[in-house]
Short mmCIF file of C-alpha atoms in Angstrom, two decimals:
data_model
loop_
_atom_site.label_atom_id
_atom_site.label_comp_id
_atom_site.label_asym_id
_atom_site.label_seq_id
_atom_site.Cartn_x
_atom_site.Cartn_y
_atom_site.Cartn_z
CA UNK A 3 201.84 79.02 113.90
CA UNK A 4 202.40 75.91 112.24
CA UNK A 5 203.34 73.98 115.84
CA UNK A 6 200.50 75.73 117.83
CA UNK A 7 198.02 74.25 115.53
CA UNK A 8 199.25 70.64 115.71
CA UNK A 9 199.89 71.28 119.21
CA UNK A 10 196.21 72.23 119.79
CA UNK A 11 195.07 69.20 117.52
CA UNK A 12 197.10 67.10 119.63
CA UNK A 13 195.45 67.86 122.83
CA UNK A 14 191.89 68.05 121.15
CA UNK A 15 189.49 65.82 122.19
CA UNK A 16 188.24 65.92 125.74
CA UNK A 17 186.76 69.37 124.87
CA UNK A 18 184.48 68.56 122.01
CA UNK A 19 183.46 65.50 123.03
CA UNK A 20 182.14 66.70 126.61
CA UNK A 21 180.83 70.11 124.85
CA UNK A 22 179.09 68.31 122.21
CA UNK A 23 177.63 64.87 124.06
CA UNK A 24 175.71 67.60 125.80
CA UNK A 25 173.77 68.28 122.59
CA UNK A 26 172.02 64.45 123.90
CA UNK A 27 168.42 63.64 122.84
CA UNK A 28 167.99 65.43 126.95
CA UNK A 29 169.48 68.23 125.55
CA UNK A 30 167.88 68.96 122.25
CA UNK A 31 164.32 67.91 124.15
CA UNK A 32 165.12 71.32 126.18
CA UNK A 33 166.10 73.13 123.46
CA UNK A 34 163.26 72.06 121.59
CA UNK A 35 160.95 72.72 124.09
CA UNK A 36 162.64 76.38 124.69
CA UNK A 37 161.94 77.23 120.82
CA UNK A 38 158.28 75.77 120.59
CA UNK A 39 157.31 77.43 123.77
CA UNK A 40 159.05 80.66 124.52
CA UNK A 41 159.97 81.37 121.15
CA UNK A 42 163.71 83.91 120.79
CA UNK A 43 163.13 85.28 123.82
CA UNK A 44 164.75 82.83 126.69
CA UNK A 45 167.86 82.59 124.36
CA UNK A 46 169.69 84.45 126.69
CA UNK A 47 169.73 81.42 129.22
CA UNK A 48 171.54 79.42 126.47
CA UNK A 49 174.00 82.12 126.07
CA UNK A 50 174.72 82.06 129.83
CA UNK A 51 174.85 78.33 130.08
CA UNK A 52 177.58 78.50 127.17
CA UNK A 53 179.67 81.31 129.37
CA UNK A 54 179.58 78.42 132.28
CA UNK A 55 180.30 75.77 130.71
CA UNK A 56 183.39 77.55 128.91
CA UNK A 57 184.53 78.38 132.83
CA UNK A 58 183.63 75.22 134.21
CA UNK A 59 185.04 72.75 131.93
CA UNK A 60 188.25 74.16 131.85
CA UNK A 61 188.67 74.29 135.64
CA UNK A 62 187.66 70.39 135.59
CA UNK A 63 190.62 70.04 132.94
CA UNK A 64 193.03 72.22 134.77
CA UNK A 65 192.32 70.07 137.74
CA UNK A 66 192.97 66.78 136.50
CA UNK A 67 195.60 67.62 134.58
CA UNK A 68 197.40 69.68 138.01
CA UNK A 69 195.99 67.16 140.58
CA UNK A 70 196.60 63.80 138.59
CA UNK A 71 193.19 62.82 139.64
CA UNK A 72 189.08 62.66 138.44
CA UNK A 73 186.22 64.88 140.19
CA UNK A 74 185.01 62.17 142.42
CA UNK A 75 188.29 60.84 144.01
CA UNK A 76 189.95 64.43 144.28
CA UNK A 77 186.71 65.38 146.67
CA UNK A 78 187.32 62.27 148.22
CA UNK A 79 190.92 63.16 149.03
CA UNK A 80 190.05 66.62 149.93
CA UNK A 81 186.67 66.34 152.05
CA UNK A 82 186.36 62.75 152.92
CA UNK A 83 185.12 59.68 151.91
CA UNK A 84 181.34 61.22 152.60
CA UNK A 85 181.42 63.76 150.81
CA UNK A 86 183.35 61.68 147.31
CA UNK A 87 180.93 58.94 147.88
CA UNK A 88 178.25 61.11 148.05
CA UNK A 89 179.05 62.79 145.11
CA UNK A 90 179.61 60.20 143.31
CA UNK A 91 176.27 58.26 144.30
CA UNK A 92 174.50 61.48 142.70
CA UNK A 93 176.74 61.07 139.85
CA UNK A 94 175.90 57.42 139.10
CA UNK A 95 172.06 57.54 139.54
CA UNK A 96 171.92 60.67 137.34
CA UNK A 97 174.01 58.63 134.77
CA UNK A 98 172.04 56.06 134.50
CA UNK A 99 168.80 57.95 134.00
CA UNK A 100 170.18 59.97 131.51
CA UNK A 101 171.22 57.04 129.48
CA UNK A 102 168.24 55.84 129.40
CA UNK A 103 167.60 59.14 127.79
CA UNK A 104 170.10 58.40 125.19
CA UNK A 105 168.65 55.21 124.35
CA UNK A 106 165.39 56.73 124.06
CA UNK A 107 166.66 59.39 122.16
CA UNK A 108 168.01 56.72 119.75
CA UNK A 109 164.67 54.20 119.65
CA UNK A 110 162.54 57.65 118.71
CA UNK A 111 164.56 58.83 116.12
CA UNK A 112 164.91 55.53 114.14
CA UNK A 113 161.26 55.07 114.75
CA UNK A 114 160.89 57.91 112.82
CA UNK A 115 162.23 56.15 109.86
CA UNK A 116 160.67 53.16 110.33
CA UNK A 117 162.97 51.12 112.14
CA UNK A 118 161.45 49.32 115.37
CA UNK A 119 163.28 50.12 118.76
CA UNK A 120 163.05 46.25 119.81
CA UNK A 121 165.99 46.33 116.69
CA UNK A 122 167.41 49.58 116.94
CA UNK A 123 168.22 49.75 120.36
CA UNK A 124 170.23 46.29 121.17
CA UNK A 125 172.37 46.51 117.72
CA UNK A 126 173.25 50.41 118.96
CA UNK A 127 174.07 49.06 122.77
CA UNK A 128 176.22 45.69 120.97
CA UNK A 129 178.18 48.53 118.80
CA UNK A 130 178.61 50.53 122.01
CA UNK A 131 179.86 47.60 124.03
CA UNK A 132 182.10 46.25 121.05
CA UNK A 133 183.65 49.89 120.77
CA UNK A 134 184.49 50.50 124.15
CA UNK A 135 186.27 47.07 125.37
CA UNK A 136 187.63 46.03 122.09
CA UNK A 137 189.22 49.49 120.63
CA UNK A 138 192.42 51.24 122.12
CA UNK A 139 191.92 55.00 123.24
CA UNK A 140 192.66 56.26 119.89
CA UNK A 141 190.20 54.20 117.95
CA UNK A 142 187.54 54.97 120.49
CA UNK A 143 188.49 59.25 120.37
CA UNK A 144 188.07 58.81 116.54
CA UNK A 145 185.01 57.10 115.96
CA UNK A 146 183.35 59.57 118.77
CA UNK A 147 185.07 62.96 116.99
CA UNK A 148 183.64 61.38 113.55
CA UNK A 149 180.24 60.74 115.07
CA UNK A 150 180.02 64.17 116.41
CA UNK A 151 179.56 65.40 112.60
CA UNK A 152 176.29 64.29 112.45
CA UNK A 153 175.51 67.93 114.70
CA UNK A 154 175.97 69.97 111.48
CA UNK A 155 172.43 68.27 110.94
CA UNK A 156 171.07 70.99 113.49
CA UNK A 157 172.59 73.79 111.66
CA UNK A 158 171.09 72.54 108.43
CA UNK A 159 167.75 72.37 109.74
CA UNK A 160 167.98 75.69 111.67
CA UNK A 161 168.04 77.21 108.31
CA UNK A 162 166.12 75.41 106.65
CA UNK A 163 163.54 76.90 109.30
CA UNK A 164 163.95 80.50 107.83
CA UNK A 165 163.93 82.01 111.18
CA UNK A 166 163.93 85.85 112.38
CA UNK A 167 167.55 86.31 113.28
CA UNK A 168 167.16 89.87 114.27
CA UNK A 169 164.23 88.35 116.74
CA UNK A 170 167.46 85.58 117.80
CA UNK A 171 169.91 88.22 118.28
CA UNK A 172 167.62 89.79 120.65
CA UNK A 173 166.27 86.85 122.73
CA UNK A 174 170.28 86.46 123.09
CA UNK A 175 171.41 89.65 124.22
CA UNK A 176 168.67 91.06 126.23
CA UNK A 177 167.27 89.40 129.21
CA UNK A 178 163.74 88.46 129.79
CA UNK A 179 162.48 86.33 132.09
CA UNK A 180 158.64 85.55 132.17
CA UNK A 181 157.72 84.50 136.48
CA UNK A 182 156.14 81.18 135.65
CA UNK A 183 156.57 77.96 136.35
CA UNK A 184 157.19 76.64 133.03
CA UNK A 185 159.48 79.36 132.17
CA UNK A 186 161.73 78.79 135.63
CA UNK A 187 161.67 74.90 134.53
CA UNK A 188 163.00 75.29 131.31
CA UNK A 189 165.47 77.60 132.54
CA UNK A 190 166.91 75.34 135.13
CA UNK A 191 166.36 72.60 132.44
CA UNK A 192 168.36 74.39 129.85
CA UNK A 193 171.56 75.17 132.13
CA UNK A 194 171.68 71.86 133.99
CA UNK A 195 171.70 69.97 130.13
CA UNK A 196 174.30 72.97 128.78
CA UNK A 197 176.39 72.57 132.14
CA UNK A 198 175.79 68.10 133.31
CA UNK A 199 177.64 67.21 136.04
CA UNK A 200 178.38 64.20 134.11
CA UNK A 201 180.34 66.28 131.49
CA UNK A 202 182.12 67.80 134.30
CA UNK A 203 183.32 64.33 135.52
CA UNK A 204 184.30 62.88 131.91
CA UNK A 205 186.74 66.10 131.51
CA UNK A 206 188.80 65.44 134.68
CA UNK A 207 189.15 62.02 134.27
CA UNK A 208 189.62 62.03 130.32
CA UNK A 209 192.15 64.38 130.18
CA UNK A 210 194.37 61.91 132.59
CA UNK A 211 193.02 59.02 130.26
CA UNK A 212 194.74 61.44 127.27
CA UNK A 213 198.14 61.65 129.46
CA UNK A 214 197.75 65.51 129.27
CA UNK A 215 200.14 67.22 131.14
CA UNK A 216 199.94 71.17 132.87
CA UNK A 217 202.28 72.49 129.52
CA UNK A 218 199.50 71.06 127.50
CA UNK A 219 197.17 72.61 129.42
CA UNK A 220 196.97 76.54 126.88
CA UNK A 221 196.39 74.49 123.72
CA UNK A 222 193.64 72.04 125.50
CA UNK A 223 192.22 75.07 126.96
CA UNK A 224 191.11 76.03 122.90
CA UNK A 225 189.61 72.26 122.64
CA UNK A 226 187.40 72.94 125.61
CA UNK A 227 186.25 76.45 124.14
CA UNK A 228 185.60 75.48 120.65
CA UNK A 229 183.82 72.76 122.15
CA UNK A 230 181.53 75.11 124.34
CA UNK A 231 181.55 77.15 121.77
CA UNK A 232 179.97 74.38 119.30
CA UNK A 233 177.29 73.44 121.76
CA UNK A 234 176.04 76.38 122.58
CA UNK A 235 175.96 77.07 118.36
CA UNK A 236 174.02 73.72 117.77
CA UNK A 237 171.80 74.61 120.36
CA UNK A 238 170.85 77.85 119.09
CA UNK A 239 170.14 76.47 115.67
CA UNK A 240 167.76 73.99 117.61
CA UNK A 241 166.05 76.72 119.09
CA UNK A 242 166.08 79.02 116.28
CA UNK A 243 164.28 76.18 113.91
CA UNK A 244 161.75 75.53 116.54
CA UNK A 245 160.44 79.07 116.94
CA UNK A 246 160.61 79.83 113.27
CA UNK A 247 158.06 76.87 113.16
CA UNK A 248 156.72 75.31 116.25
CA UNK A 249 155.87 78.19 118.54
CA UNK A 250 154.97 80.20 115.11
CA UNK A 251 152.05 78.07 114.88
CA UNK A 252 151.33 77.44 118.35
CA UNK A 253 152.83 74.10 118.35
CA UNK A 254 153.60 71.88 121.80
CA UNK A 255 155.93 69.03 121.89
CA UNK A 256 157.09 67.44 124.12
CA UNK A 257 160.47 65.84 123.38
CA UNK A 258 163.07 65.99 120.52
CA UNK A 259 161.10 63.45 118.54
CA UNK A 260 158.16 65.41 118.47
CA UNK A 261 160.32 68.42 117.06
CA UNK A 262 161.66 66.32 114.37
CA UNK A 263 158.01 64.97 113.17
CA UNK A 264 156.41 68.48 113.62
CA UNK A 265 158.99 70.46 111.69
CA UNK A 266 158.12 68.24 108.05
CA UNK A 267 154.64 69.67 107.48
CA UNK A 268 156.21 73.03 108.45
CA UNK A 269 159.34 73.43 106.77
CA UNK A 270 159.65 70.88 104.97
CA UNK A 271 160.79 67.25 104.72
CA UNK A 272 164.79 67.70 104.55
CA UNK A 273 164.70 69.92 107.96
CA UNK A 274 162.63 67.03 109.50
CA UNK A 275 164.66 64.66 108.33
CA UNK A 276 168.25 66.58 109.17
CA UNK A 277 166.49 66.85 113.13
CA UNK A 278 166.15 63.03 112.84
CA UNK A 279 169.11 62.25 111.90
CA UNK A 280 170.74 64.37 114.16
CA UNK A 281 168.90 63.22 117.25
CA UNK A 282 170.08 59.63 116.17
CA UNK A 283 173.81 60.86 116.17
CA UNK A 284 174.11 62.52 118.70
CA UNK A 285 172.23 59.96 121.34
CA UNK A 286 175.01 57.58 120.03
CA UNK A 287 177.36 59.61 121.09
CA UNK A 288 176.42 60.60 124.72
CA UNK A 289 174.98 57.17 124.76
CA UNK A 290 178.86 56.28 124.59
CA UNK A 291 180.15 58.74 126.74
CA UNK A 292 177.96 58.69 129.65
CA UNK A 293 178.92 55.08 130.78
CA UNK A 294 182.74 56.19 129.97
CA UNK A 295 182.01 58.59 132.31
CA UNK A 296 180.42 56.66 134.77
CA UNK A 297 183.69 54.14 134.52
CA UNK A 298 185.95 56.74 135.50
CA UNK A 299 184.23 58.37 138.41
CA UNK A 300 183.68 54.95 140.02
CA UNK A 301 187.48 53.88 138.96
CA UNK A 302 188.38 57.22 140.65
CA UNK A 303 186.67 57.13 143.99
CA UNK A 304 188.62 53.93 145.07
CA UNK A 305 191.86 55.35 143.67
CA UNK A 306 192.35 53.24 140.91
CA UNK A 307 192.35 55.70 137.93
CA UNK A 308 191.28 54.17 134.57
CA UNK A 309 192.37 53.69 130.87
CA UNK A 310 190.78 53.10 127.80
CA UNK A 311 194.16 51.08 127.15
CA UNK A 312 193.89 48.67 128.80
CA UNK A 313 192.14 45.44 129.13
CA UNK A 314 188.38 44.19 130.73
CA UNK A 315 190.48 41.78 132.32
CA UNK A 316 193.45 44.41 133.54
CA UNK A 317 190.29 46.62 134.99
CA UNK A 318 187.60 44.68 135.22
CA UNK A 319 185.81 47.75 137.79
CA UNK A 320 185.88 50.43 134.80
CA UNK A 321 184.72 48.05 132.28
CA UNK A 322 182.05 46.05 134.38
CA UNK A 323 180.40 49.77 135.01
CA UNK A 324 180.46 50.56 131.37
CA UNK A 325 178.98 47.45 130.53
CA UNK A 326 176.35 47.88 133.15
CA UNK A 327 175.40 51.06 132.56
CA UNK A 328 175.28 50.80 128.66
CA UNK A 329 173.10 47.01 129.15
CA UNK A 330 170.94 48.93 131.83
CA UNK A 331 170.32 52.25 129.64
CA UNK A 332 169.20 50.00 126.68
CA UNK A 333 167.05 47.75 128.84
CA UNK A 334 164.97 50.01 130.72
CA UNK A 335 164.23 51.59 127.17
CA UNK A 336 162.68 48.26 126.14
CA UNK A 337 160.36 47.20 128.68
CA UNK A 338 156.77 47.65 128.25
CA UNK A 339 155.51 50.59 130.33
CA UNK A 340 158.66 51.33 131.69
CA UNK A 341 158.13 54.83 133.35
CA UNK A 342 160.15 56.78 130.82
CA UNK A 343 158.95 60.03 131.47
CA UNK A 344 159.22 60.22 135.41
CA UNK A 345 162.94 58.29 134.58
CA UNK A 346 163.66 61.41 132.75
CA UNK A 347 162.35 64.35 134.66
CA UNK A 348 163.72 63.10 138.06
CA UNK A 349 167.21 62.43 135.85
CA UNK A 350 166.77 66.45 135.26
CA UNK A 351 166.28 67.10 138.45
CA UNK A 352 168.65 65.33 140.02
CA UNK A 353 171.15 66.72 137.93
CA UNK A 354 170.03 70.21 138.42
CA UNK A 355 169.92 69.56 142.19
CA UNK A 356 173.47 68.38 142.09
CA UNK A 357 175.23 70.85 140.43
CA UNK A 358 175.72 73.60 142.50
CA UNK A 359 177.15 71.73 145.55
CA UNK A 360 179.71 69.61 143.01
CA UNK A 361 180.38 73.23 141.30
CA UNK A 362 181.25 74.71 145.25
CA UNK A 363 183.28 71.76 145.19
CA UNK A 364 185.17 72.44 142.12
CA UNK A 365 185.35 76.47 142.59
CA UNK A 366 186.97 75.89 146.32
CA UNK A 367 189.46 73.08 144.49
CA UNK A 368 190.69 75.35 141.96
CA UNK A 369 191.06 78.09 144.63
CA UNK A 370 193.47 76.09 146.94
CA UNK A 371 196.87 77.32 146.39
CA UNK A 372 198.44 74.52 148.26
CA UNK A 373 196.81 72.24 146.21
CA UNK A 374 197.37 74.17 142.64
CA UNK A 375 200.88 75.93 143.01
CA UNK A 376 201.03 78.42 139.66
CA UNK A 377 197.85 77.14 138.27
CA UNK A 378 195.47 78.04 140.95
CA UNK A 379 192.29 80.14 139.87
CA UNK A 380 192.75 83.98 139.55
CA UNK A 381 191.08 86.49 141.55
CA UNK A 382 188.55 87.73 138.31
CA UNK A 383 187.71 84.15 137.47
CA UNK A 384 187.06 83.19 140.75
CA UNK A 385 184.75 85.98 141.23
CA UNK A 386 183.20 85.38 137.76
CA UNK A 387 182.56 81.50 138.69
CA UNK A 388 181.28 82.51 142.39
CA UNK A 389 178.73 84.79 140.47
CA UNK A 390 177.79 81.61 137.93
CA UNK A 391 177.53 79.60 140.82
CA UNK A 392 175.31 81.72 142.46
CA UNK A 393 172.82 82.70 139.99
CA UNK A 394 172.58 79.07 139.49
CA UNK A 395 171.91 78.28 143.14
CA UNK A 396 168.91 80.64 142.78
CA UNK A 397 167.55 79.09 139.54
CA UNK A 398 167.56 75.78 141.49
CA UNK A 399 165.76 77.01 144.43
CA UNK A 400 163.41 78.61 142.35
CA UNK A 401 162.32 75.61 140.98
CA UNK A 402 162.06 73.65 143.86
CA UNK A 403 159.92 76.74 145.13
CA UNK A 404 157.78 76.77 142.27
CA UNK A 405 157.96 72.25 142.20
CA UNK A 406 155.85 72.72 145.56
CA UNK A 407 153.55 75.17 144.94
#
């Protein structure tokens, strides 16, 4: 028992920082917005999106680990250089937008205590930048695993809320699903945060970056659920505290800063200030992450794989995109009128948009035998994934139904 445990803490890492970096300022806006509008009963969706990411990040581990390769460069290999450099065009313009989310996350919720984003914003982006190309691998996985602490924040404040959990345990289990336009948005919105194709791409390559190999591959595969698991958890507390309160009283917001400021008068100035904090954490985090990920995919896609190891001046490619992407997030974030919102929405979009073809992708890699040997997907996942897939493909189409209307 004993060895499995430090076996499984060993391996940990990839998991709970993909699953929890989705809990971004994009992520809790959604959630927010879920709670204050629809109340318990589109809880279900978040449910569902936990179930897919559970499947979907451990296919994009089991891949890099089998394949010895990232997302973008093993489509490249597979289907062409089309179809990785298209996929990895998507990838990159949807990163950048959603750091600018990040960075907006993190200029809102120090705003909140008082702290001007013309301040906040550089110092976070400097610490960022100082992390990533002065600390080894190591120092980097630890700082992020101790940063992702700050999500307990959303628990605390979920409670605080005082919120019907029969209602909760309802809105999770039974399916309703109201035929507007909103409601179809926030749907889409909720799985395409829960499941980024951004996440997808930082487990591949990160588990390579980790040196995990396929007899590692049972004890990471308990990293990757607990950190599902732990997303999906944090964002039920998010939605939980916002119904309790916000949708209670007929409240609209519209982003996680909103929630944060509405939820004082309502319950209270410690579950306000628990939100805030939490939305400062955890924008930090992804804020990290998302140019890491970035790094990697383009590292990938010309077949040089990357390492937190080594130097800017060993691989100057990985570290010039993480510097770009971090300097880029930050700076958008601090011009005067820059078009935030449209930045963000057309982020969501794109990412939603892009999902189900890179998830086709994935689903027809992990079904090649000659490519997987022993560790090729199983008949009942596959069908379980093709059905995920799907019902996804739908949602999607659905909104770009009701998006031109």
């Amino acid at each position: 028992m004993r060895k499995r445990l430090w076996a499984v803490f060993a391996v940990a890492g990839p998991g709970l920082l993909a699953g929890l970096s989705d809990d971004d300022p994009a992520g809790i806006t959604t959630y927010s917005v879920l709670g204050a509008d629809h109340g318990y009963r589109l809880l279900w969706v978040l449910l569902a999106s936990t179930v897919a990411l559970i499947m979907f990040h451990n296919l994009a581990a089991r891949l890099g680990v089998v394949t010895g390769q990232g997302m973008a460069g093993l489509i490249r290999q597979q289907y062409g250089v089309r179809a990785g450099v298209g996929a990895l065009a998507a990838l990159v313009v949807a990163n950048v937008g959603t750091t600018v989310a990040e960075f907006a996350g993190i200029a809102a919720g120090w705003e909140l205590f008082g702290v001007r984003r013309q301040i906040a914003v550089p110092l976070t982006a400097l610490i960022i930048i100082v992390l990533v190309r002065r600390g080894s691998f190591r120092i980097v996985e630890r700082v992020l695993l101790a940063l992702s602490a700050v999500f307990v924040s959303y628990i605390v404040a979920g409670f605080l809320a005082g919120p019907d959990w029969g209602a909760a345990a309802t809105g999770l289990v039974v399916p309703t699903m109201p035929l507007t336009r909103d409601a179809v948005y926030i749907t889409v919105a909720t799985i395409g945060t829960t499941l980024a194709p951004w996440g997808l791409s930082f487990v591949q390559s990160y588990v390579l970056d980790k040196h995990l190999t396929p007899h590692d591959l049972r004890a990471s595969r308990y990293d990757l659920v607990t950190g599902s698991v732990l997303t999906g958890v944090i964002g039920l507390f998010v939605v939980v505290a916002c119904a309790a309160t916000l949708h209670k009283q007929g409240h609209t917001i519209t982003d996680a800063a909103d929630a944060a400021a509405a939820l004082r008068p309502l319950a209270g100035d410690l579950a306000g200030t628990v939100f805030a904090i939490g939305l400062i954490g955890s924008a930090m985090l992804a804020a990290a992450i998302l140019p890491l990920s970035t790094g990697y995919s383009v590292t990938d896609v010309f077949g040089r794989p990357a390492a937190l190891n080594d130097t800017p001046r060993a691989d100057p490619l990985f570290y010039g995109t993480t510097l770009t992407v971090t300097v880029l997030g930050a700076a958008l974030v601090l011009i005067p009128g820059a078009p935030l919102v449209p930045i963000l929405v057309g982020t969501q979009i794109l990412n939603a948009v892009a999902l189900p073809p890179l998830l086709i992708y994935l689903y027809r890699l992990g079904r090649d035998r000659d490519l997987m040997g022993p560790f090729a997907t199983g008949r009942r996942m596959a069908t379980a994934q093709f059905a995920m897939i799907v019902a996804l493909s739908f949602c999607v189409l659905a909104l770009l139904f009701f998006s031109f209307l």
